Short mmCIF file of C-alpha atoms in Angstrom, two decimals:
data_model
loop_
_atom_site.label_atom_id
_atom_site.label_comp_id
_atom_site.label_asym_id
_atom_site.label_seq_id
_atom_site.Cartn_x
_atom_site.Cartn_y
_atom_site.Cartn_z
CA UNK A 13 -50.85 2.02 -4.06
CA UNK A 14 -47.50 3.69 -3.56
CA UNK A 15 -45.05 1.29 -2.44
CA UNK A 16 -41.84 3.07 -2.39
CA UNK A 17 -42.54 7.11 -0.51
CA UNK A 18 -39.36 9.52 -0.57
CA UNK A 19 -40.34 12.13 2.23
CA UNK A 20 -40.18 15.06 0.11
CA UNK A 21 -40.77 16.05 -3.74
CA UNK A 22 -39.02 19.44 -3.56
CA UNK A 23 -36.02 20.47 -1.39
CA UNK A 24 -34.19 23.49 -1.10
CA UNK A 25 -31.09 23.80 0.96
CA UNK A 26 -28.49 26.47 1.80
CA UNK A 27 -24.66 25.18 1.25
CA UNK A 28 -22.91 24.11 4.09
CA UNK A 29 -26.35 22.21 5.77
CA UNK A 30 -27.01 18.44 6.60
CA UNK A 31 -29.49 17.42 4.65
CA UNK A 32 -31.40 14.33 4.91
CA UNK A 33 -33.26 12.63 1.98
CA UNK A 34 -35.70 9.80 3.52
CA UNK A 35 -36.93 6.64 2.42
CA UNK A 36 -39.55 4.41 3.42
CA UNK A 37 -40.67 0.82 1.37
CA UNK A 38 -43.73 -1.20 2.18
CA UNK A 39 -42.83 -4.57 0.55
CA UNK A 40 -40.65 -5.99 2.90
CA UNK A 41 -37.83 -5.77 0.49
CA UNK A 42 -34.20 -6.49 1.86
CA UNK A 43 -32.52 -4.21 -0.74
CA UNK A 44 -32.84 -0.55 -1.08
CA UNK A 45 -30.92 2.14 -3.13
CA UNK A 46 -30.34 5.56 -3.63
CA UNK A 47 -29.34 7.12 -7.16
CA UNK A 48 -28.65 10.79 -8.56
CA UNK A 49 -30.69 11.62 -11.42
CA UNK A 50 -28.79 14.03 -14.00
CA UNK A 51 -29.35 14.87 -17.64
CA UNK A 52 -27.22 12.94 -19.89
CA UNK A 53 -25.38 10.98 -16.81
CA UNK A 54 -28.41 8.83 -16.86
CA UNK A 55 -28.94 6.87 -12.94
CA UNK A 56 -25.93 6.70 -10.99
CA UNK A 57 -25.90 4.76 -7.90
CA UNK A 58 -24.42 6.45 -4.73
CA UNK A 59 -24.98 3.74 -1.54
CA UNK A 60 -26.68 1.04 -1.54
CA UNK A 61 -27.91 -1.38 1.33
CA UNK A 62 -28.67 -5.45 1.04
CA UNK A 63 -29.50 -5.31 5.10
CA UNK A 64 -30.56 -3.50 8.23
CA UNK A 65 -27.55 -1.71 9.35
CA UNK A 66 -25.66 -2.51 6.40
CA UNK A 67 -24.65 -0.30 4.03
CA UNK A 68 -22.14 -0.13 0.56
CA UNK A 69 -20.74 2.56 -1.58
CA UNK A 70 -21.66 2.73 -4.65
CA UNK A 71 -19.98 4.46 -7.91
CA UNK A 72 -20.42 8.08 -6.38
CA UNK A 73 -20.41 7.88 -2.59
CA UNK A 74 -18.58 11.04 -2.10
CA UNK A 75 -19.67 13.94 0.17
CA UNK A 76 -22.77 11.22 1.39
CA UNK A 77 -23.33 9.08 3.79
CA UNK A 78 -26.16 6.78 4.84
CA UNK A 79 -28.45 5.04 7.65
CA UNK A 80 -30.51 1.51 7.49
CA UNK A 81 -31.63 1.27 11.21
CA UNK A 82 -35.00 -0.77 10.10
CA UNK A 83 -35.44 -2.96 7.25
CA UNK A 84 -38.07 -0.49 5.68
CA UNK A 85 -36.31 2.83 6.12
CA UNK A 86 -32.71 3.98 3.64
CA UNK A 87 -31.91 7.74 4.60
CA UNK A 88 -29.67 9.06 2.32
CA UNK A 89 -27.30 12.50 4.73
CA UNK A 90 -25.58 14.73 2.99
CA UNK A 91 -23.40 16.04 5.56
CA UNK A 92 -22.43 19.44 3.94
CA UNK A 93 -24.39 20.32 1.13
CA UNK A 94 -23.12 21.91 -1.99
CA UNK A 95 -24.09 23.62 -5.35
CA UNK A 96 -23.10 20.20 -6.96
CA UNK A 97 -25.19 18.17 -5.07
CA UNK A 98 -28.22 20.05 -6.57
CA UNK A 99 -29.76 17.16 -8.90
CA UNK A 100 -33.08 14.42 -8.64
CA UNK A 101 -32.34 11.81 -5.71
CA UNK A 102 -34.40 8.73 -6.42
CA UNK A 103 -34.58 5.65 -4.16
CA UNK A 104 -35.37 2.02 -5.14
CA UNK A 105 -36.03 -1.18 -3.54
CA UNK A 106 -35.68 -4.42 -4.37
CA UNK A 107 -36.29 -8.23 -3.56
CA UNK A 108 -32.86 -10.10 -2.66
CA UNK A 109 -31.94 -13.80 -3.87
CA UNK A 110 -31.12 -13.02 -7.86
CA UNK A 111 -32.11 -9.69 -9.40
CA UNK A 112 -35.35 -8.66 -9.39
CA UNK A 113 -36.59 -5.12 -10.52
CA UNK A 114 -36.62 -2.27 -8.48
CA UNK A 115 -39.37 -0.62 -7.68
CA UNK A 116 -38.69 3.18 -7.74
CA UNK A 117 -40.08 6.14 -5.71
CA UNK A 118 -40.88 9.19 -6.71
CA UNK A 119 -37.98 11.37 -6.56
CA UNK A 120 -36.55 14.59 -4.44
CA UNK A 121 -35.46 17.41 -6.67
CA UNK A 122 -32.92 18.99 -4.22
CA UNK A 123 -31.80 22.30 -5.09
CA UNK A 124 -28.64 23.50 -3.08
CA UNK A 125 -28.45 27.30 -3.19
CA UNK B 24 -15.49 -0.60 -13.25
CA UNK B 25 -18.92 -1.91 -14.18
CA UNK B 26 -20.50 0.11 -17.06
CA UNK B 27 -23.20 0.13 -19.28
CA UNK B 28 -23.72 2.34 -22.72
CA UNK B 29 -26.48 3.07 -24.36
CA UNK B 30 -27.47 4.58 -27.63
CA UNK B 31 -28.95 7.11 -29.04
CA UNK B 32 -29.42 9.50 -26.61
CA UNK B 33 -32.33 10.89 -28.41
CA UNK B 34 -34.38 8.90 -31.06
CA UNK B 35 -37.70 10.73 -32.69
CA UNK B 36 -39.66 8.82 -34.78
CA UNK B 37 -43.35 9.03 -36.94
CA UNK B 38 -46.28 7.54 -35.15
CA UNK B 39 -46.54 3.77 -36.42
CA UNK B 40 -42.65 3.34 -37.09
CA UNK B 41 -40.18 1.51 -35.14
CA UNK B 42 -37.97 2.54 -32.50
CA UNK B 43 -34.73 0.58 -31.45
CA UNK B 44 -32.73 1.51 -29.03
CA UNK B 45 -29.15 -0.24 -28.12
CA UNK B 46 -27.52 -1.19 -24.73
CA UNK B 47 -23.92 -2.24 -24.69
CA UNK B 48 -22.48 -4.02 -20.93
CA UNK B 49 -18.96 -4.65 -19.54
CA UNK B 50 -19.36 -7.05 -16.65
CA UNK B 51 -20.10 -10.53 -17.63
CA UNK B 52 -21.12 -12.00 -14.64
CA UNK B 53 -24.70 -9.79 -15.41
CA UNK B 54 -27.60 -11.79 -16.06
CA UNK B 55 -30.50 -9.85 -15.49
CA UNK B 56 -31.53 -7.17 -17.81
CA UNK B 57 -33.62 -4.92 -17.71
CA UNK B 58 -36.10 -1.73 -19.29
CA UNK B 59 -37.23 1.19 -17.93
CA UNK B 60 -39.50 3.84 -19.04
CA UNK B 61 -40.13 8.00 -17.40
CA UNK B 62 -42.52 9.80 -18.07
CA UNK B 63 -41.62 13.35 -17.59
CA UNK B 64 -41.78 14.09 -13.65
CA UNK B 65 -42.38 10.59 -12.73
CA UNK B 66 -40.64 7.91 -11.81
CA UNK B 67 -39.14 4.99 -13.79
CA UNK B 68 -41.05 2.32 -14.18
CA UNK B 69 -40.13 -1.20 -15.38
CA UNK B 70 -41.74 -2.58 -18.66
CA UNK B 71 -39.56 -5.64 -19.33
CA UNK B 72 -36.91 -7.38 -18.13
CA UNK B 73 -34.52 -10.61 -19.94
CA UNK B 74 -32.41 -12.84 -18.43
CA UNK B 75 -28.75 -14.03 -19.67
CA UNK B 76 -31.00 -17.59 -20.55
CA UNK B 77 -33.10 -15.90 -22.81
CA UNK B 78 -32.16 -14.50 -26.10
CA UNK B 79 -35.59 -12.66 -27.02
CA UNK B 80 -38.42 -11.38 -24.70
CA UNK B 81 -41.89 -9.89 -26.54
CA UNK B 82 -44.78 -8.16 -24.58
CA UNK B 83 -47.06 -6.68 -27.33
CA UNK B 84 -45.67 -3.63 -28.82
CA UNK B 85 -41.98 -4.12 -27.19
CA UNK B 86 -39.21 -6.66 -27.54
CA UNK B 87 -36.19 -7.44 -26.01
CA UNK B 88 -33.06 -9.43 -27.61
CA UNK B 89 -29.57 -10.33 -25.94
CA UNK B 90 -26.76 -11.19 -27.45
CA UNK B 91 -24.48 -12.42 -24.21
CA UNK B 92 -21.26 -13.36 -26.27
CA UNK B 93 -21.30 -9.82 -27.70
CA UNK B 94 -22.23 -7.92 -24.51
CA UNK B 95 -25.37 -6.21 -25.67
CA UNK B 96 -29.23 -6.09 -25.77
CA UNK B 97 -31.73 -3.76 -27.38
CA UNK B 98 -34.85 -2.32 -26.73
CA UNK B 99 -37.66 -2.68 -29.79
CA UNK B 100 -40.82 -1.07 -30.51
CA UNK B 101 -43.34 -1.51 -33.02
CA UNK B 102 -46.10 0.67 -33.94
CA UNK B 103 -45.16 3.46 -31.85
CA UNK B 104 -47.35 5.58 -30.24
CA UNK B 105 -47.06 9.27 -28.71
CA UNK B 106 -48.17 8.04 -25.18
CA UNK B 107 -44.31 5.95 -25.87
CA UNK B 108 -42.52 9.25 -25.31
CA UNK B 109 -40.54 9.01 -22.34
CA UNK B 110 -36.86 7.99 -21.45
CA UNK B 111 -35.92 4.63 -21.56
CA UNK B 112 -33.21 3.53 -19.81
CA UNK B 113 -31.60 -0.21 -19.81
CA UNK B 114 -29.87 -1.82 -17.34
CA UNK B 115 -27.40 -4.71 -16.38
CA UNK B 116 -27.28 -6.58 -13.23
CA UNK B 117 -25.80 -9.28 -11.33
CA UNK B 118 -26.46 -10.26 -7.61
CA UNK B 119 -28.98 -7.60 -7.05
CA UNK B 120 -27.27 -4.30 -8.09
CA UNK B 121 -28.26 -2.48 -11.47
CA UNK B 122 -25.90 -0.42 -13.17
CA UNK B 123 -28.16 1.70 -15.75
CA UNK B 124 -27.10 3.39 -19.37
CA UNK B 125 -27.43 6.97 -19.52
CA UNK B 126 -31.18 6.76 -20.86
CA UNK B 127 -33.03 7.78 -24.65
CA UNK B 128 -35.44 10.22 -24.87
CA UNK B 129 -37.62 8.97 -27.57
CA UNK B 130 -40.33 11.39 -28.96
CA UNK B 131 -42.51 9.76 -31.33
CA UNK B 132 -44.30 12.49 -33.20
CA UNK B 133 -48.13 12.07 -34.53
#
């Protein structure tokens, strides 16, 4: 019963193209994230969004941008891709009204080459 | 800004021993707290949470304390087992967003 599906598990991308990283959450949650998975950084939070068509940077919003048109859909662009974008995108979602856990999905391992 | 620490980065243990593993926070508006385990190549799941009115969670095997005046909260586990290898990684919220520690990879050898 997957609740939280990230489009793709694997990615490979040339430098210099858009990329987008999709998101899709079937629990009617009003909060959805996106994080960068490296070793020994830990999870570092890059935009997230409390709202349809609202978004906020996060600690590393930098060379991304993102898109919230319906409540159960967080694309994560990266409008030129580079070499240090390479790294494990995971995307959560979450219940608003107090801090709940996220639920997490599986991951893209983007590889920019 | 917001940050959260957490130590050791690795941690291996003998099956049967205890594993502890320590979280340290900065903002002190969080009040939610909590644990998160990965398996290699999946994702992280949650396994228990605490709450800035609680000063000890238990759930079988793990245990969580807070200490809110000190900033910090740890991560126990008793009687470890080698299906308990993973990272864990903690976390500290307030209204809704999680900043997480860097993780532990704990290997618990048989």
């Amino acid at each position: 019963d997957v609740k939280v599906t990230q489009s793709s598990r694997y990615l490979v991308k040339r430098t210099g193209e858009k990329v987008f990283l999709e998101c899709v959450q079937d629990m009617d949650h009003e909060n959805m994230f996106w994080y960068r998975q490296d070793p020994g950084l830990g999870l570092r939070l890059i935009y997230f969004s409390y709202d349809v068509k609202m978004k906020e940077k996060g600690d590393i919003p930098e060379g991304y941008s993102v898109s919230r048109e319906k409540k159960e859909r967080f694309s994560l662009i990266l409008e030129s891709a580079s070499t240090n974008q390479t790294s494990m995108y995971l995307c959560a979602s979450s219940s608003s009204g107090g801090t709940y856990g996220y639920t997490f999905g599986s991951g893209t391992r983007l590889t920019v080459v | 800004g917001e940050n959260v620490e957490q130590h050791p980065s690795t941690l291996s243990v003998q099956e049967g021993d205890s594993a502890v593993i320590k979280c340290t926070y900065s903002d002190s508006a969080s009040n939610y707290f909590p644990w998160y385990k990965q398996e290699l190549g999946k994702r992280p799941q949650l396994i228990i949470d605490i709450r800035s009115n609680v000063g000890e969670k238990k759930d079988q095997r793990i245990a969580v304390t807070l200490n809110k005046t000190a900033k910090h909260f740890s991560l126990h586990i008793t009687e470890t087992q080698p299906e308990d290898s993973a990272v864990y990684f903690c976390a500290a919220g307030g209204t809704d967003k999680l900043i997480f520690g860097t993780g532990t990879r704990l290997q618990v050898f048989p």
